Amino acid sequence: MFARTTRSLRTVSVSTLRARLLSTLTIAEHSNATLNAGTLSAISAARQLGPGPINVLVAGAEADVTSIASQIAQVDGLTKVITVANTAYAKGLPENLAALVAAEVKANSYTHVVASGSAFGRNLLPRVGALLDVQPISDITQVVNESTFVRPIYAGNAIATVHSTDPIKLVTIRASAFAAVELAGASTTIEASTNDPNVPKSSEWISEEITKSERPDLGTAKKVVSGGRGLKDKANFEAVMYPLADALGAAIGASRAAVDAGFCDNSLQVGQTGKVVAPELYLSVGISGAIQHLAGMKDSKTIAAINKDGDAPIFEVADVGLVADLFEAVPELTSKIKA
Amino acid sequence: MSVKSLRILVPVKRVIDYAIKPRVNKTQTGVETTGVKFSINPFCDIAVEEAIRIREGTKGLVENIHVVSAGPTKAQDILRQALAKGADNSTLIETGDKEVEPLSVAKLLQKVIEEDNSNLVILGKQAIDDDSGQTGQILAGLLNWPQATNASKVEFKDDKVFVTREIDGGSETVSASLPMIITTDLRLNEPRYVTLPNIMKAKKKPLKKVKPADLNIDIASRLETIKVEEPAKREAGIKVGTVDELIEKLKASGSL
């Protein structure tokens, strides 16, 4: 009788302990042998979930995995860097990766999985949700507690606080809302995983076309100059915006109108359906400021706008606005910054 | 082509019109919907257009285009619109006014796909209300089908589908065999307008109504919305008259 009571007590305490113990798997994103900066913001968000081990999963071709894992191992406060070297994961195909992540979660009973809300994370995590029967939470901007998160909805026109009742929380994070952790100091254990499910390939990676640029990456740049329909054509866009960006050391962004009109590459679009940025300075040139565009930049620290229409909605969010013809004002600005 | 026929399913969602600025309701439970204009989600419109273009471009390969919506009774308006554009038949899964989460929507769609024997599902990459961007990927996971999200180009070659995807920094091309899931990006196409004669014809096309219970799917939410708030307002800015003043102000704010 006494023995049975003790045993049941022990069972209770162990299960309570297990329920409380939080453990997080962060998915590392990398491409072309480079660690994606969003991963460092994802680790930052993982730290905010509460006390508990934080492991980072690095999957890909062997050479990439070795170099990416050794970089991540320098991040302070991680428990383990888990590697899976298999060419099936080299190009981040979600069909293979989701099965791997789900197998890792099941084998190690993670309570949380965190990934950057980039094209990669958004492609992958919902598929993992299907495999684990969990409703994922997209693009969070704040961690309230281990099961409660804040995320923008309606193109950032409303901010929702949601509480997940799922036993596992699958979260993608908005990188601009979480300061990146530093790659320095630590030497976390790197361990190869034995949980590779090796699912057969159902899709094939064919090719990629990456816009080459010497300028800072749009998603993480401290300064962004962004051009819109007011630039009129591609030649103007290049003649006006490129020197300004170079004078400031800024990344180039664009409105949907500019992208649709072919002034620059699609991947430079800032907004609800493009990139969401929050730089120190966002300088908008010839952009009216439609709600879909504002969704992608209104959390910037300082917003400046140059537009000849004094009634443009962009001036409602701009800290400093200059009502002027951009073809005169921008070259003047560029030369005065350089001076 | 080893594929003899395409049976395309296009899920569509009724959302607050993209041009309207949503307002948070007084009780902070959601956004104000009374008296607000609703439309088809823009990405779903692109998905419908793509299905029709595949029919036009593959000469007899497309056997059926089925549009499905999960939502309130009023969602039949967007189904009629899709029928007027060229879809063959439609189904409304009546879920009432409550927002249904992507996981539940995907489970409902899975049932329809199994019943329909669909081999290609084209969805929008995200709904502009909840901005989740999940349903296509969850559905692909449930079905264990390949997925190509954020498509800007879809091509059929031999027995494969080649999809160019918009990714951070550029684009990439992936290929897969049917059955598969494709989600649409803005750049995929420009949706056509519906013409009046086609609207009249669409009234005769099938619109079937089912309930989640008929499909044996529990649509209970996994996420509980605690509150919905207005975003923080930015402080009113100033307008300056010259480039020099602009530079001065930016220097003063520490951003130059």
Coordinates of N, CA and C in Angstrom, one line a residue, chain A residues 106-185:
Chain A
K106 N 10.0 14.4 -32.3 CA 9.4 13.2 -31.6 C 10.5 12.5 -30.8
A107 N 11.7 12.4 -31.3 CA 12.7 11.6 -30.6 C 13.2 12.3 -29.3
N108 N 13.2 13.6 -29.3 CA 13.7 14.4 -28.2 C 12.7 15.2 -27.4
S109 N 11.4 14.9 -27.7 CA 10.3 15.6 -27.0 C 10.5 17.1 -26.8
Y110 N 10.9 17.8 -27.9 CA 11.0 19.2 -27.8 C 9.6 19.8 -27.6
T111 N 9.6 20.9 -26.8 CA 8.3 21.6 -26.6 C 8.1 22.8 -27.6
H112 N 9.2 23.2 -28.1 CA 9.2 24.4 -29.0 C 10.1 24.2 -30.2
V113 N 9.6 24.6 -31.4 CA 10.5 24.7 -32.6 C 10.4 26.1 -33.1
V114 N 11.6 26.7 -33.3 CA 11.6 28.1 -33.7 C 12.4 28.2 -35.0
A115 N 11.9 28.9 -36.0 CA 12.7 29.2 -37.2 C 12.4 30.7 -37.6
S116 N 13.3 31.2 -38.4 CA 13.1 32.5 -38.9 C 11.9 32.6 -39.9
G117 N 11.2 33.7 -39.9 CA 10.0 33.8 -40.7 C 10.4 34.2 -42.1
S118 N 11.5 33.7 -42.6 CA 12.0 34.0 -44.0 C 11.2 33.1 -45.0
A119 N 11.5 33.2 -46.3 CA 10.9 32.3 -47.2 C 11.2 30.9 -46.9
F120 N 12.4 30.6 -46.4 CA 12.7 29.2 -45.9 C 11.9 28.7 -44.8
G121 N 11.8 29.5 -43.7 CA 11.0 29.1 -42.5 C 9.6 29.0 -42.8
R122 N 9.0 29.9 -43.6 CA 7.6 29.9 -43.9 C 7.3 28.7 -44.8
N123 N 8.2 28.2 -45.6 CA 8.0 27.1 -46.5 C 8.0 25.8 -45.6
L124 N 8.9 25.8 -44.6 CA 9.1 24.6 -43.9 C 8.2 24.3 -42.7
L125 N 8.1 25.3 -41.8 CA 7.4 25.0 -40.5 C 6.0 24.6 -40.6
P126 N 5.1 25.2 -41.5 CA 3.7 24.7 -41.6 C 3.7 23.2 -42.0
R127 N 4.6 22.7 -42.8 CA 4.6 21.3 -43.2 C 5.0 20.5 -42.0
V128 N 5.9 20.9 -41.1 CA 6.2 20.2 -39.9 C 4.9 20.2 -39.0
G129 N 4.1 21.3 -39.0 CA 2.9 21.3 -38.3 C 1.9 20.2 -38.7
A130 N 1.9 20.0 -40.0 CA 1.0 18.9 -40.5 C 1.5 17.5 -40.0
L131 N 2.8 17.3 -39.9 CA 3.3 16.0 -39.5 C 3.1 15.8 -38.0
L132 N 3.1 16.9 -37.3 CA 3.0 16.7 -35.8 C 1.5 17.0 -35.3
D133 N 0.6 17.4 -36.2 CA -0.7 17.8 -35.9 C -0.7 19.0 -34.9
V134 N 0.0 20.0 -35.3 CA 0.1 21.2 -34.5 C -0.2 22.4 -35.4
Q135 N -1.0 23.4 -34.9 CA -1.2 24.6 -35.6 C 0.0 25.6 -35.4
P136 N 0.8 25.9 -36.4 CA 1.9 26.8 -36.2 C 1.5 28.2 -36.0
I137 N 2.4 29.0 -35.5 CA 2.2 30.4 -35.3 C 3.2 31.2 -36.1
S138 N 2.7 32.0 -37.1 CA 3.6 32.7 -38.0 C 4.1 34.0 -37.6
D139 N 5.3 34.3 -37.8 CA 5.8 35.7 -37.8 C 5.6 36.4 -36.5
I140 N 6.0 35.8 -35.4 CA 5.7 36.5 -34.1 C 6.7 37.7 -34.0
T141 N 6.3 38.7 -33.2 CA 7.1 39.8 -33.0 C 7.5 40.0 -31.5
Q142 N 6.8 39.1 -30.7 CA 7.1 39.2 -29.3 C 6.7 37.9 -28.6
V143 N 7.5 37.5 -27.6 CA 7.2 36.3 -26.8 C 6.6 36.8 -25.5
V144 N 5.4 36.5 -25.1 CA 4.8 36.9 -23.9 C 5.2 35.9 -22.8
N145 N 4.9 34.6 -23.1 CA 5.4 33.5 -22.3 C 5.5 32.3 -23.2
E146 N 5.8 31.2 -22.6 CA 6.2 30.0 -23.4 C 5.1 29.6 -24.4
S147 N 3.8 30.0 -24.1 CA 2.7 29.6 -25.0 C 1.9 30.7 -25.5
T148 N 2.4 32.0 -25.2 CA 1.6 33.1 -25.7 C 2.5 34.1 -26.5
F149 N 2.0 34.5 -27.6 CA 2.9 35.2 -28.6 C 2.1 36.4 -29.2
V150 N 2.8 37.4 -29.6 CA 2.2 38.5 -30.3 C 2.6 38.5 -31.8
R151 N 1.6 38.7 -32.6 CA 1.9 38.7 -34.1 C 1.0 39.7 -34.8
P152 N 1.5 40.4 -35.8 CA 0.7 41.3 -36.5 C -0.2 40.6 -37.5
I153 N -1.4 41.1 -37.7 CA -2.4 40.5 -38.7 C -2.9 41.7 -39.5
Y154 N -3.6 41.4 -40.6 CA -4.1 42.5 -41.5 C -3.0 43.5 -41.9
A155 N -1.9 43.0 -42.4 CA -0.8 43.8 -42.9 C -0.3 44.8 -41.8
G156 N -0.3 44.3 -40.5 CA 0.2 45.1 -39.4 C -0.8 46.1 -38.9
N157 N -2.0 46.1 -39.4 CA -3.0 47.1 -39.0 C -3.7 46.6 -37.7
A158 N -3.4 45.4 -37.2 CA -3.9 45.0 -35.9 C -2.8 44.0 -35.4
I159 N -2.7 44.0 -34.0 CA -1.7 43.2 -33.4 C -2.5 42.2 -32.5
A160 N -2.3 40.9 -32.8 CA -3.0 39.9 -32.0 C -2.1 39.2 -31.0
T161 N -2.6 38.9 -29.8 CA -1.9 38.1 -28.8 C -2.6 36.8 -28.8
V162 N -1.9 35.7 -29.1 CA -2.5 34.4 -29.2 C -1.8 33.4 -28.2
H163 N -2.7 32.5 -27.7 CA -2.2 31.5 -26.8 C -2.4 30.2 -27.4
S164 N -1.3 29.4 -27.5 CA -1.4 28.1 -28.1 C -1.7 27.0 -27.1
T165 N -2.7 26.2 -27.5 CA -3.0 25.1 -26.6 C -2.4 23.8 -27.0
D166 N -1.6 23.8 -28.1 CA -0.9 22.6 -28.6 C 0.2 22.2 -27.7
P167 N 0.5 21.0 -27.5 CA 1.6 20.5 -26.7 C 3.0 21.0 -27.2
I168 N 3.1 21.1 -28.5 CA 4.3 21.6 -29.1 C 4.0 22.9 -29.8
K169 N 4.9 23.9 -29.6 CA 4.7 25.2 -30.2 C 5.7 25.3 -31.4
L170 N 5.1 25.5 -32.6 CA 5.9 25.7 -33.8 C 5.8 27.2 -34.2
V171 N 6.9 27.9 -34.1 CA 6.9 29.4 -34.3 C 7.9 29.8 -35.3
T172 N 7.4 30.7 -36.2 CA 8.4 31.4 -37.0 C 8.4 32.9 -36.5
I173 N 9.6 33.5 -36.5 CA 9.7 34.8 -35.9 C 10.0 35.8 -37.0
R174 N 9.6 37.0 -36.7 CA 9.9 38.2 -37.6 C 11.3 38.6 -37.1
A175 N 12.3 38.4 -38.0 CA 13.7 38.7 -37.7 C 13.9 40.1 -37.2
S176 N 13.2 41.1 -37.8 CA 13.5 42.5 -37.4 C 13.0 42.8 -36.0
A177 N 12.2 41.9 -35.4 CA 11.7 42.2 -34.1 C 12.6 41.6 -32.9
F178 N 13.6 40.8 -33.3 CA 14.4 40.1 -32.3 C 15.9 40.4 -32.6
A179 N 16.6 41.1 -31.7 CA 18.0 41.4 -31.9 C 18.8 40.1 -32.1
A180 N 19.7 40.1 -33.1 CA 20.5 38.9 -33.4 C 21.4 38.6 -32.2
V181 N 21.6 37.3 -31.9 CA 22.6 36.9 -30.9 C 24.0 37.0 -31.6
E182 N 25.0 37.1 -30.7 CA 26.4 37.2 -31.3 C 27.0 35.9 -31.5
L183 N 27.9 35.9 -32.6 CA 28.6 34.7 -32.9 C 30.0 34.9 -32.2
A184 N 30.1 34.7 -30.9 CA 31.4 34.9 -30.3 C 31.4 34.2 -28.9
G185 N 32.6 33.7 -28.6 CA 32.8 33.3 -27.2 C 32.6 31.9 -26.9

